Short mmCIF file of C-alpha atoms in Angstrom, two decimals:
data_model
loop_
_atom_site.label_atom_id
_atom_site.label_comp_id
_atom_site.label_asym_id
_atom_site.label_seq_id
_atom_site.Cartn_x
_atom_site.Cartn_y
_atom_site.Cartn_z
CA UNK A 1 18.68 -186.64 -0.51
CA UNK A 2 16.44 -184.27 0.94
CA UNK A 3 17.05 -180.14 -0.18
CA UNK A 4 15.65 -177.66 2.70
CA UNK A 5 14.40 -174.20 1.98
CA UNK A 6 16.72 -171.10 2.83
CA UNK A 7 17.08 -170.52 6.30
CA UNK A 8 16.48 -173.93 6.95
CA UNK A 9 18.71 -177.07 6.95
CA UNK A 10 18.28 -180.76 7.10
CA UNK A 11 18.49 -182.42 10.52
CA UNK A 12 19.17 -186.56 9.85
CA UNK A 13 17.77 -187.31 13.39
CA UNK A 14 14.43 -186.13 12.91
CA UNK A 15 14.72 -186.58 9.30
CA UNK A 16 13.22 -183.10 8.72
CA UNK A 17 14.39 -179.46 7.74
CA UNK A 18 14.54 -177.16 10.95
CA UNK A 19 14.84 -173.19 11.14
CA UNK A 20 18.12 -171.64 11.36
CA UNK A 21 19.10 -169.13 13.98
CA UNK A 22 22.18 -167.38 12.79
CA UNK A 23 22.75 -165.75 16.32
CA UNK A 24 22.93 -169.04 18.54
CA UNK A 25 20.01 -169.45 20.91
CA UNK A 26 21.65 -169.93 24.47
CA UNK A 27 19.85 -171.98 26.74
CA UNK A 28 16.59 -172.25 24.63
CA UNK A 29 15.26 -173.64 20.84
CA UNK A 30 15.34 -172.63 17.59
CA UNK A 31 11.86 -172.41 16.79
CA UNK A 32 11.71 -170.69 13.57
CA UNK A 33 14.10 -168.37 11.52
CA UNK A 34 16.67 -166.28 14.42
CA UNK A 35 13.47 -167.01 16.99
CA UNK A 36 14.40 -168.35 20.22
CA UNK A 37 12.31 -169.59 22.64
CA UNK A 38 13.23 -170.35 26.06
CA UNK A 39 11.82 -173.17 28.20
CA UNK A 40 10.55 -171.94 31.97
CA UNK A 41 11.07 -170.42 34.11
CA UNK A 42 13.92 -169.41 31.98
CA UNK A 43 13.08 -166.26 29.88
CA UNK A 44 14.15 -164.54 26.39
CA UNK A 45 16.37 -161.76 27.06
CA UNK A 46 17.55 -160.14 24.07
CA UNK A 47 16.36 -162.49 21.76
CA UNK A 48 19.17 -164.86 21.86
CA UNK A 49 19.52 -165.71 25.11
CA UNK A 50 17.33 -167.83 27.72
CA UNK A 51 17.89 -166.69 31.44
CA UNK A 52 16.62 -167.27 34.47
CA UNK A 53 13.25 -164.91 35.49
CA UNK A 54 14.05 -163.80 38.71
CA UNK A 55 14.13 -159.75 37.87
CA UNK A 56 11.40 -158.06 39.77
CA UNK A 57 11.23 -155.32 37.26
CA UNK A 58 12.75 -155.46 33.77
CA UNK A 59 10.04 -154.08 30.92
CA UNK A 60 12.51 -152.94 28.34
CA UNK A 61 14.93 -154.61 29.44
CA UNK A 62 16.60 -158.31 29.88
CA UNK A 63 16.96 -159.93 33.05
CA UNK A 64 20.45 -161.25 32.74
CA UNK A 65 20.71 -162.77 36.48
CA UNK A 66 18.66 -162.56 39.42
CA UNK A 67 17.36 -159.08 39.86
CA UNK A 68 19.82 -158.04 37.19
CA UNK A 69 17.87 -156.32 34.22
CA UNK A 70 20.15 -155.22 31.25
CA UNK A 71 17.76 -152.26 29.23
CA UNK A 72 17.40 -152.62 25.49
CA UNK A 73 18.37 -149.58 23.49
CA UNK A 74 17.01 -146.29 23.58
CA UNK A 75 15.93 -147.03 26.92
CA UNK A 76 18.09 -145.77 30.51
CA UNK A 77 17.76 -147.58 33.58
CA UNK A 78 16.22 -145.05 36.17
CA UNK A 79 14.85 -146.52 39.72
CA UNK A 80 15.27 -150.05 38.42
CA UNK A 81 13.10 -149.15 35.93
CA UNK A 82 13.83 -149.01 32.27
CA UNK A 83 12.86 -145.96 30.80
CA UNK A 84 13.26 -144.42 27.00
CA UNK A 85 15.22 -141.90 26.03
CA UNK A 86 13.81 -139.25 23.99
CA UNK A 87 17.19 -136.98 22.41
CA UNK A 88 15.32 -133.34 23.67
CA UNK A 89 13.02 -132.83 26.37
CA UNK A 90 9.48 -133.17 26.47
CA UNK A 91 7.71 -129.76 27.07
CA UNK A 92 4.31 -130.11 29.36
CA UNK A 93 4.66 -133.77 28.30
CA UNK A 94 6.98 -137.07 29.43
CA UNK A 95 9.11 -139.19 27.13
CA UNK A 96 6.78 -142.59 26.56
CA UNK A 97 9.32 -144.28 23.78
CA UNK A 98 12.32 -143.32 22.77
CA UNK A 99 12.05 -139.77 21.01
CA UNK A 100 8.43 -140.11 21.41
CA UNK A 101 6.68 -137.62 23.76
CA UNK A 102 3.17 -137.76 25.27
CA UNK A 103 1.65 -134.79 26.62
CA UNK A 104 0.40 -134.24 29.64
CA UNK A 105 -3.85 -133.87 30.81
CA UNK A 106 -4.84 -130.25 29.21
CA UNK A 107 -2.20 -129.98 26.34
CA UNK A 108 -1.51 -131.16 23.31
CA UNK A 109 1.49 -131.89 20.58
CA UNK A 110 2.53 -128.85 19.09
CA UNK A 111 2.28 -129.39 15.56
CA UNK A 112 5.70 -127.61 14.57
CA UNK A 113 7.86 -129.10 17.37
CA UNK A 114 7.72 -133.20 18.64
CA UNK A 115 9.31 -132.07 21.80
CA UNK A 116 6.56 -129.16 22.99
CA UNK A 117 2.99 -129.78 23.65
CA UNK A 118 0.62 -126.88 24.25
CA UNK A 119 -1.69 -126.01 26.70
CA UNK A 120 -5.43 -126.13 25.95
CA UNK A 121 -7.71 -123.46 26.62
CA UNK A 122 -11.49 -124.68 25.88
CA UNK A 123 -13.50 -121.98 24.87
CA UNK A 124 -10.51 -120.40 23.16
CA UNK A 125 -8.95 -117.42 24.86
CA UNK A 126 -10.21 -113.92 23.29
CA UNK A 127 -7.54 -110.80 23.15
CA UNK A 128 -4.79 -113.02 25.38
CA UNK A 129 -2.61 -116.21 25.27
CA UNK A 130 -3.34 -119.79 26.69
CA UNK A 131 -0.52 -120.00 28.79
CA UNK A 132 -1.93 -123.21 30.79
CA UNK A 133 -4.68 -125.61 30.87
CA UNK A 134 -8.07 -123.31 30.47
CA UNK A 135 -5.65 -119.89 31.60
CA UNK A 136 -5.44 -117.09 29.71
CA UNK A 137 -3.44 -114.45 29.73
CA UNK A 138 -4.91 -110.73 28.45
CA UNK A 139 -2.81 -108.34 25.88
CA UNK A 140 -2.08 -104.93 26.16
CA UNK A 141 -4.79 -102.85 26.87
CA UNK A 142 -7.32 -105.78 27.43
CA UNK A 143 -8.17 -107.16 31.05
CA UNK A 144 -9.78 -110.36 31.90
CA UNK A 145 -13.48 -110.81 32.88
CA UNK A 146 -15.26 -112.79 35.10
CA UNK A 147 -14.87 -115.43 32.17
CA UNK A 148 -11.34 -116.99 32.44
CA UNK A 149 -11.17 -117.55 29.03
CA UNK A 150 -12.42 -113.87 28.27
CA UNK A 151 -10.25 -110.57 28.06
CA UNK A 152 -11.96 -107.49 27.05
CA UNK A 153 -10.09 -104.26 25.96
CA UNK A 154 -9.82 -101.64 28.85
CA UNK A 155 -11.12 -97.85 27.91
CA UNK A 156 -11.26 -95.05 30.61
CA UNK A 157 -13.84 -93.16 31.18
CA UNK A 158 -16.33 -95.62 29.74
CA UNK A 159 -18.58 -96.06 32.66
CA UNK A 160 -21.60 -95.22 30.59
CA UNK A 161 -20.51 -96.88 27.68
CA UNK A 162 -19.21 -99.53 25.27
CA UNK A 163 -15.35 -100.01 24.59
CA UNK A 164 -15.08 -101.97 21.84
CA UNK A 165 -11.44 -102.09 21.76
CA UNK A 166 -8.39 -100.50 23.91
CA UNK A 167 -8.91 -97.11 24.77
CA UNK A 168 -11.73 -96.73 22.00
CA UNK A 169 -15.05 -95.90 23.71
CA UNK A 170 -18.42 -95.25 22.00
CA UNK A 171 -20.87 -94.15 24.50
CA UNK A 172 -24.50 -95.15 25.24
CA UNK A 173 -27.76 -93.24 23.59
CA UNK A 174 -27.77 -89.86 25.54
CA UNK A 175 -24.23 -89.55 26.62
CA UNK A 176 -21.14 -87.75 25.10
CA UNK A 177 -17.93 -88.00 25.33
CA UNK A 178 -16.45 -85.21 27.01
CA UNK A 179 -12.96 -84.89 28.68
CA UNK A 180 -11.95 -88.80 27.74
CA UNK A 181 -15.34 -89.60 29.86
CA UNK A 182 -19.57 -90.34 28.77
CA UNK A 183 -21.39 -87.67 30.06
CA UNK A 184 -25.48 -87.61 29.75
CA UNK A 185 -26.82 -84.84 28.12
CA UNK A 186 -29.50 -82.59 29.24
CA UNK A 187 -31.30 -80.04 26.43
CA UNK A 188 -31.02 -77.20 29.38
CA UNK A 189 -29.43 -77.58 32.83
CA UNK A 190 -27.89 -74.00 33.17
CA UNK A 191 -27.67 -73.46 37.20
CA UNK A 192 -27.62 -77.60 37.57
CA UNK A 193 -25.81 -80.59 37.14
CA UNK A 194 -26.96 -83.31 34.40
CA UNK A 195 -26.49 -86.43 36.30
CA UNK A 196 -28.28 -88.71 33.71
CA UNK A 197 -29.86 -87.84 29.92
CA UNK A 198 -32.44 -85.25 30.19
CA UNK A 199 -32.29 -85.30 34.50
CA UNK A 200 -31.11 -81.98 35.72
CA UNK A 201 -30.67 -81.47 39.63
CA UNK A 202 -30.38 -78.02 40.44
CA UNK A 203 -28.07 -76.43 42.39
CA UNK A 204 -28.42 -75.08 45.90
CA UNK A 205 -30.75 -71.86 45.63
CA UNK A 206 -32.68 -73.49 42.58
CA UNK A 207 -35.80 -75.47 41.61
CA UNK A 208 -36.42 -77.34 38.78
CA UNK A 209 -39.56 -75.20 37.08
CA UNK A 210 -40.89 -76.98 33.37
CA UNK A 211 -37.27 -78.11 32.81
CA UNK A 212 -35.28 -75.57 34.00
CA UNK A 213 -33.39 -74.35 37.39
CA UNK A 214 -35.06 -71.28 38.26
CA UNK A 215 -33.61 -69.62 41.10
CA UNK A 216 -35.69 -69.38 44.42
CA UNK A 217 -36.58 -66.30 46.35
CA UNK A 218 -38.09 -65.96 49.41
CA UNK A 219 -40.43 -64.19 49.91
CA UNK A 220 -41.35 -64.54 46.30
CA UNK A 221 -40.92 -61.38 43.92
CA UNK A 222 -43.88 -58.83 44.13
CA UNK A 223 -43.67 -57.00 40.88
CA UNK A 224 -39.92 -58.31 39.85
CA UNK A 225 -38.27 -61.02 38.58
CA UNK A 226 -36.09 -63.79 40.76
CA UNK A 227 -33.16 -63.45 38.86
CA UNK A 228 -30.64 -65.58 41.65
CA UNK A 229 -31.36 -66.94 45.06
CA UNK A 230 -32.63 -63.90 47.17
CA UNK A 231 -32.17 -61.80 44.55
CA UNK A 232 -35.33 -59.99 42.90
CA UNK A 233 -34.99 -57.53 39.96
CA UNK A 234 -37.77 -55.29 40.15
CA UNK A 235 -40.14 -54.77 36.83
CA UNK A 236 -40.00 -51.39 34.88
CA UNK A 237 -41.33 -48.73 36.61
CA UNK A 238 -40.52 -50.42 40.23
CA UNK A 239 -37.96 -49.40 43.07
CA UNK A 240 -37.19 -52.11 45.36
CA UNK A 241 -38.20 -51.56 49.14
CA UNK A 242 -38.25 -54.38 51.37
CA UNK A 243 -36.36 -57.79 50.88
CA UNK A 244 -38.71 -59.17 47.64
CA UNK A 245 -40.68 -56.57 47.42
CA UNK A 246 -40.71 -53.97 44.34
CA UNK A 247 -43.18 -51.16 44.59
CA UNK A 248 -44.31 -48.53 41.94
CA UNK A 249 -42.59 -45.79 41.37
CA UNK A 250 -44.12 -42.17 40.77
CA UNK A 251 -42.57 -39.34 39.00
CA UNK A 252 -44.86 -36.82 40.98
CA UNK A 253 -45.97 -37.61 44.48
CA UNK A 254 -49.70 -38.60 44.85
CA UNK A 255 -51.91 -35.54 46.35
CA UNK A 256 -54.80 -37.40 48.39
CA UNK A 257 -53.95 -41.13 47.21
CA UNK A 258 -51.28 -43.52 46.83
CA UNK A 259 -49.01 -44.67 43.64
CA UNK A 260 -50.33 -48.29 43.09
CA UNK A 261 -48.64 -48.82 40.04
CA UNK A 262 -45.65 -46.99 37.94
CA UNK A 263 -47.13 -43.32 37.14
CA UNK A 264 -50.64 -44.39 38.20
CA UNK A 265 -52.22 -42.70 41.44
CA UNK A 266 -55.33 -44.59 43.08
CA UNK A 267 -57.13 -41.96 45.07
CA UNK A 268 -58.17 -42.17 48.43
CA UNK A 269 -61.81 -42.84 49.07
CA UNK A 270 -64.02 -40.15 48.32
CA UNK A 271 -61.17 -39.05 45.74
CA UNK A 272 -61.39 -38.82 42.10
CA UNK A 273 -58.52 -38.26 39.28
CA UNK A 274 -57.98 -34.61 38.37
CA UNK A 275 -58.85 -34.22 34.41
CA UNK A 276 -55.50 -32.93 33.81
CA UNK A 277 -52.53 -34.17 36.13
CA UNK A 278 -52.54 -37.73 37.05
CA UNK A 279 -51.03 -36.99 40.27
CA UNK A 280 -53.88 -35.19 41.74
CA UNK A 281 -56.74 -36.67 43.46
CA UNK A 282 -59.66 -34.02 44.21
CA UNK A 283 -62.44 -34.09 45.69
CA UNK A 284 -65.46 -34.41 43.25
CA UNK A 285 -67.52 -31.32 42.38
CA UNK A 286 -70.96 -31.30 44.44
CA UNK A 287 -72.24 -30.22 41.55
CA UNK A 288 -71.40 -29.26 38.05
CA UNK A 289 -68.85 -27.04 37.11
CA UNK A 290 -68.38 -26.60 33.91
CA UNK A 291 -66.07 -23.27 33.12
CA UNK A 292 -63.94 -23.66 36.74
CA UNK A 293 -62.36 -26.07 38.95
CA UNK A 294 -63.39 -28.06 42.06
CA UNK A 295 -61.19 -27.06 45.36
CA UNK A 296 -59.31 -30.52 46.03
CA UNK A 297 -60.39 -30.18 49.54
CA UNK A 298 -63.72 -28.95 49.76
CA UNK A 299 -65.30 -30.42 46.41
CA UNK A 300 -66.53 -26.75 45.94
CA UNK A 301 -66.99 -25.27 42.40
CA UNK A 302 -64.71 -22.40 41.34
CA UNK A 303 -65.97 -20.24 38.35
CA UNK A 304 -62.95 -19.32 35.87
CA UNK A 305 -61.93 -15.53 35.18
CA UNK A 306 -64.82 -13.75 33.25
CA UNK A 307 -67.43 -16.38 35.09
CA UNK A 308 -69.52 -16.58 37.70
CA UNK A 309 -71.86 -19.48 39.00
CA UNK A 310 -75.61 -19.51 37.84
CA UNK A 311 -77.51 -21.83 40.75
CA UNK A 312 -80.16 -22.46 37.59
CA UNK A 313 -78.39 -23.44 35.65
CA UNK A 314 -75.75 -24.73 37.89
CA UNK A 315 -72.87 -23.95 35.77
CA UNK A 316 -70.06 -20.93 35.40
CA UNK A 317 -71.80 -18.69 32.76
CA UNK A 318 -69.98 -15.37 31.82
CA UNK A 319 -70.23 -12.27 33.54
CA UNK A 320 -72.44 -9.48 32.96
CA UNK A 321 -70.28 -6.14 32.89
CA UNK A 322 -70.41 -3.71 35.66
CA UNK A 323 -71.76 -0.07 34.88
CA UNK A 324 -69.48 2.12 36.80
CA UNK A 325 -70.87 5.44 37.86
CA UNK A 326 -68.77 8.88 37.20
CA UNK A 327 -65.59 6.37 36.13
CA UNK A 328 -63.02 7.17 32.69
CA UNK A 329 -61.67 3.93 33.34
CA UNK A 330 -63.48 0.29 32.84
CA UNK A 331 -64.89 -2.52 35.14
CA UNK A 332 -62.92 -5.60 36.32
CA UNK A 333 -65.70 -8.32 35.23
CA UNK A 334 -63.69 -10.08 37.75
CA UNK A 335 -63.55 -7.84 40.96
CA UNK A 336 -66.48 -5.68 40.58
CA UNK A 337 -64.58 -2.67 40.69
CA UNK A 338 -64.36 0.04 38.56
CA UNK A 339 -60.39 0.77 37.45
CA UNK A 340 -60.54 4.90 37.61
CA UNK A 341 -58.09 6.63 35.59
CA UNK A 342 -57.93 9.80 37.80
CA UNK A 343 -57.94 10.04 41.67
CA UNK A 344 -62.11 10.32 42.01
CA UNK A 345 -63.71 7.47 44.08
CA UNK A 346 -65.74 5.44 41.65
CA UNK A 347 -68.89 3.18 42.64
CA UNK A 348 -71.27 0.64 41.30
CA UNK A 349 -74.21 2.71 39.40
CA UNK A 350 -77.51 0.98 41.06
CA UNK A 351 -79.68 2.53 39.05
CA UNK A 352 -78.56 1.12 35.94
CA UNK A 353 -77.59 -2.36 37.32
CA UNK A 354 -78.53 -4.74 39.99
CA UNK A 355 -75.54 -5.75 42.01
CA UNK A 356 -75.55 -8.85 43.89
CA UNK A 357 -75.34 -8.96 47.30
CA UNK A 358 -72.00 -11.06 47.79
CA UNK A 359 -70.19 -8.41 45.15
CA UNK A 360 -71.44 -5.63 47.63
CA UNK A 361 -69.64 -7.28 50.45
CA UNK A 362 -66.65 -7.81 48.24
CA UNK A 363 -66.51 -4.04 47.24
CA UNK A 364 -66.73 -3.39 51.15
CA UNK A 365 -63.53 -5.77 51.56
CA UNK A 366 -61.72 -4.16 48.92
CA UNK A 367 -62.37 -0.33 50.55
CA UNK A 368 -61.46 -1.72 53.77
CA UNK A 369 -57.84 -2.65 52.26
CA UNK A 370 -57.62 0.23 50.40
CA UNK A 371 -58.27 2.04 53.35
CA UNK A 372 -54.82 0.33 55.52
CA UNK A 373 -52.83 0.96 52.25
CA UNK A 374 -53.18 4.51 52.27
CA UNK A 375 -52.79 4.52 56.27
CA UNK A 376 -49.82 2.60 55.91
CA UNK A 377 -48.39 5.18 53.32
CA UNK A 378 -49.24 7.96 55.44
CA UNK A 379 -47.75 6.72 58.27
CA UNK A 380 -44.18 5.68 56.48
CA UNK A 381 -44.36 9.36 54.82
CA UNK A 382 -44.79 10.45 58.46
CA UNK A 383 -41.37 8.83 59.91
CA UNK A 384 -40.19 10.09 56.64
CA UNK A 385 -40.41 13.43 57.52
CA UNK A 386 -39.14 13.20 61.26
CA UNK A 387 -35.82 11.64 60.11
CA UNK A 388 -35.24 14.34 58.14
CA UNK A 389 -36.20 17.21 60.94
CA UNK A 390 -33.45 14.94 63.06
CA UNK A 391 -31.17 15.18 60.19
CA UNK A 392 -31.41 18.90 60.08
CA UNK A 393 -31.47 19.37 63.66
CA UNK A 394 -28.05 17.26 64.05
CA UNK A 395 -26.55 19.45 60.93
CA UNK A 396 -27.84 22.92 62.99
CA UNK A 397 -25.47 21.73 65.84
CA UNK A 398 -22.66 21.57 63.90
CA UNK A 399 -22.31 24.55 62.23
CA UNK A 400 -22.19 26.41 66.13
CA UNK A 401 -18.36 24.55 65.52
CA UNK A 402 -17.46 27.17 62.34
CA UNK A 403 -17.64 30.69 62.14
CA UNK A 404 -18.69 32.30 58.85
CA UNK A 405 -18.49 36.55 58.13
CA UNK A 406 -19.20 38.39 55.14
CA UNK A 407 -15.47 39.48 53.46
CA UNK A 408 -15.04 43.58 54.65
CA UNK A 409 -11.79 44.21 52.31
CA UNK A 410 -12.32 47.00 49.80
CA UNK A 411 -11.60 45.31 46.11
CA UNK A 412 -13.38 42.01 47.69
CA UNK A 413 -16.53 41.14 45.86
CA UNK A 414 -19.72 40.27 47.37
CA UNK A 415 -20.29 36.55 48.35
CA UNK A 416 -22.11 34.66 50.52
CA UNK A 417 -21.86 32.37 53.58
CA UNK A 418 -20.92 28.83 53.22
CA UNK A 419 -20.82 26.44 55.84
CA UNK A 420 -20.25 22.78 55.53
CA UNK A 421 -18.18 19.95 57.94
CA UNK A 422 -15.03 19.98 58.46
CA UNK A 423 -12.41 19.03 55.68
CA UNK A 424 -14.91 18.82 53.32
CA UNK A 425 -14.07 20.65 50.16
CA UNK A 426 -16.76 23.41 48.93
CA UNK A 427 -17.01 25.74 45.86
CA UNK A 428 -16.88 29.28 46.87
CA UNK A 429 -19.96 31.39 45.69
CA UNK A 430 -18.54 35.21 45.88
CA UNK A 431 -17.82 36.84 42.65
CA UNK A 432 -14.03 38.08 42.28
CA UNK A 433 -11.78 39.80 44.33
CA UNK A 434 -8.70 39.34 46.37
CA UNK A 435 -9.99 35.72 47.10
CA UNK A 436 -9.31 34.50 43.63
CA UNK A 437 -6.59 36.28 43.31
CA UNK A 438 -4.55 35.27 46.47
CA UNK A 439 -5.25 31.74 47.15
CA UNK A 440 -1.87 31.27 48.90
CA UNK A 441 -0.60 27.86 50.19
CA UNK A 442 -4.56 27.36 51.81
CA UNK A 443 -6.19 24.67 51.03
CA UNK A 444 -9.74 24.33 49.97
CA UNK A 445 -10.81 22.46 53.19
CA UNK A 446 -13.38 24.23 55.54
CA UNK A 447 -10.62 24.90 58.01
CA UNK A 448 -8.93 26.72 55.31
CA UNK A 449 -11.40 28.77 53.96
CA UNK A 450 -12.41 30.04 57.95
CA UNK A 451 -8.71 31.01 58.48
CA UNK A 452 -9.30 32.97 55.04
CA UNK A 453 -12.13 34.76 56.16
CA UNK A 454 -10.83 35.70 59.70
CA UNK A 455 -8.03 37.09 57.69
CA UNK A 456 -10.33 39.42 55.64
CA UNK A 457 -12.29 40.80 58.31
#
C-alpha cells in the first residue's frame, strides 16, 4: 500500500500520488497543491475556474464569458477596465494598487500622509512655498525675482541699497538713510542738491566753486562779496552804486582828486596829499616852504604869522621888527604898521630901518582903506545930523497947535512954558501957587493943562 504526502493522495490509475486542490478546479487540472491550470484557449479566472478567453480587456479581473470580465478584489470596473481602489484619494497622484498611490511627474509621496504627494521645487524655494512643480510662492514681505525659485524680502526706499530682510534696509557706502529712503551724502552741498556721494549740483543762480555752490553775480562784485544770485554785499568802507559795483566811500569829499579807496584820496595829476588832512590835494610848493603853506591852487608859498620869505635862503624866516617913528604903541611884525595908542598918524622910521618895497605898497593899501572908513563915518554922521534937523523941524510945527502963557494971577508962582503933544502927560515946572493948590477935576493931559492956563490969564 502506497502512503502519499499531505496534500496529496494516491491515484490507483496512474499508480502515483497527485496534488490536491481543495477548491475544485472547473474545467482545468490539478497541477500541484489548490493550482489549477487550464488547457487553451480556456483561461484561469479566479484560480479555480477555466473559462473561455474571449474578454478583450480583463487585467485584474476574470473573464467569466465572452467579453464578460469579473474584477478581483480591491479593484472597480471603470471603462471596462479594472481598476484598484485605494480607500482615500490620491493627492497630485493616481491610485496604481489598491490603497497604493503613485504620484504624479514633479511630486513626490509625502512622508506623513500615503494619500498626498508633494510638489517638487528643484533648487528649493527661498522665503516662499512650493505650491507646484518648480513654483513658488513668496511670504509676507518677500517678492519673487527673476529666479522662480527665488523670493527676496521687499524694503522701501532701498533703491541705493541692500534689504536683507522685509522692510530692513542697510544702505550702500556713502548713503544714509533718511526719511525710510538711502540718500548719498555730500560733506557740503548748502545751495544744491546731493544727487550721488560727494556730487553736488547747484541750484539755479549757483556754481560749483572748490566744492561748494557759490552764488553767481553778474557783472561780478567790484569790491564786495556775491552773497546770492545778483546780489553783491559791498566790502567795509564801500557804498554800492551801480548793479555789482561797490565804490569807496569818503568821510570828507576829495578837494582836487577822487576817493579811490575807503578814506583814501588819489589826487589829480599835478596834485599832491596835503601833510595834514587826507582829503586835500594841493598843488606842490614851487619851492620850499618851510614855516607856511602852499595855496592849493597856485602852488605858491605862504609865510606863517611872524614870517616872511627869504629868496636866499628860500624859506619863511622870522620877521625883523618895524621901528615906528613918533608911535606909544608897537609894530604889527605882520602888517607893517605901527598900532598908535593916541590919534597921531604914525609912519615907518627910514632912517633907522630899510623897508621893503612891497611893505611900502602895503602901507599905501592900508591908508587908502583907512581913508573910505573915516569917509564912510563922516558921511553916516552927516545923515545923522539931518534926521535930527527934520525931527526938530516936524516938532516946531506942532507946537503952532498949543498955546502956552506965563500964569498972571497974584499968589501964582513963577513957572515956565511947557509944551509937549497932545494927551501926553508932563510934570509941571512952576514953583507953588494956586496951581497946586486947585487942581480941580483937570486932568494932567496937555489939553488940560492949556485950559488951565487960559483960565489964569
Amino acid at each position: 500500500t502506497t502512503v502519499c504526502c499531505s496534500n496529496y493522495e494516491y491515484d490507483s490509475d496512474q499508480d502515483r500520488c497527485l496534488p490536491v486542490c481543495y477548491t475544485p478546479c472547473i474545467n482545468g487540472t490539478c497541477v500541484g497543491v489548490n493550482e489549477c491550470a487550464c488547457t487553451p484557449p480556456l483561461t484561469l479566472y479566479n484560480n479555480t475556474i477555466c473559462v473561455p478567453s474571449t474578454c478583450d480587456n480583463c487585467e485584474h479581473g476574470d473573464c467569466m464569458a465572452p467579453n464578460v470580465c469579473r474584477c478581483h478584489k480591491n479593484y472597480l470596473m471603470l471603462n471596462g477596465t479594472c481598476v484598484p481602489v485605494c480607500d482615500n484619494v490620491c493627492v497630485n497622484g493616481k491610485c496604481a494598487a489598491p490603497n497604493e498611490c503613485k504620484c504624479n511627474d514633479g511630486y513626490k509621496p509625502d512622508p506623513n500622509d500615503p494619500y498626498n504627494c508633494i510638489p517638487i521645487c528643484d533648487p528649493a524655494c527661498e522665503n516662499g512655498t512650493c505650491v507646484a512643480h518648480n513654483k513658488c510662492i513668496c511670504g509676507v514681505g518677500y517678492e519673487r525675482t527673476k529666479d522662480y525659485w527665488r523670493c527676496k524680502p521687499t524694503c522701501a526706499g532701498c533703491e541705493y541699497g541692500d534689504c536683507i530682510s522685509p522692510n530692513n534696509c542697510v544702505c550702500f557706502n556713502g548713503y544714509d538713510r533718511i526719511d525710510s529712503t538711502c540718500k548719498p551724502k555730500c560733506s557740503s552741498c548748502v545751495n544744491g542738491d546731493c544727487v550721488a556721494p560727494e556730487v553736488c549740483r547747484c541750484h539755479e543762480g549757483y556754481e560749483l566753486v572748490g566744492g561748494h555752490c557759490s552764488p553767481i553775480c553778474s557783472p561780478p562784485c567790484v569790491n564786495g562779496k556775491c552773497v546770492s544770485p545778483n546780489n553783491c554785499s559791498c566790502n567795509d568802507g564801500y557804498n554800492s552804486r551801480d548793479f555789482g559795483v561797490c565804490e569807496p566811500y569818503c568821510s570828507k569829499n576829495c578837494i582836487n582828486g577822487h576817493c579811490s579807496a575807503p578814506d583814501f584820496c588819489t589826487c589829480n595829476d599835478g596834485y599832491v596829499h596835503d601833510e595834514t588832512e587826507y582829503s586835500l590835494c594841493v598843488k606842490p610848493c614851487i619851492r620850499p616852504c618851510k614855516n607856511g603853506h602852499c595855496s592849493p591852487s597856485s602852488g605858491e608859498c605862504f609865510c606863517d604869522i611872524d614870517f616872511e620869505y627869504d629868496n636866499d635862503t628860500q624859506s619863511c624866516i622870522p620877521m625883523k621888527p618895524v621901528p615906528c617913528e613918533d608911535c606909544e604903541g608897537k609894530c604889527d611884525n605882520v602888517t607893517k604898521e605901527c598900532r598908535c595908542l593916541n590919534a597921531r598918524p604914525c609912519h615907518f622910521n627910514s632912517e633907522d630901518m630899510e623897508v621893503p618895497a612891497e611893505v611900502v605898497a602895503s602901507d599905501e593899501v592900508k591908508m587908502a582903506g583907512m581913508n573910505m572908513t573915516l569917509m564912510a563915518i563922516g558921511g553916516a554922521c552927516l545923515l545923522l545930523l539931518i534926521l535930527v534937523v527934520v525931527v526938530m523941524q516936524r516938532l516946531w510945527h506942532k507946537r503952532n497947535d498949543y498955546t502956552a502963557t506965563k500964569p498972571t494971577h497974584e499968589n501964582s508962582g513963577l513957572g515956565s512954558v511947557v509944551y509937549t503933544v497932545p494927551n501926553t502927560l508932563i510934570s509941571q515946572r512952576a514953583s507953588g501957587g494956586p496951581m497946586d493948590e486947585d487942581s480941580g477935576d483937570d486932568d494932567e493931559t496937555t489939553d488940560g493943562l492949556i485950559r488951565r492956563n487960559t483960565q489964569l490969564s
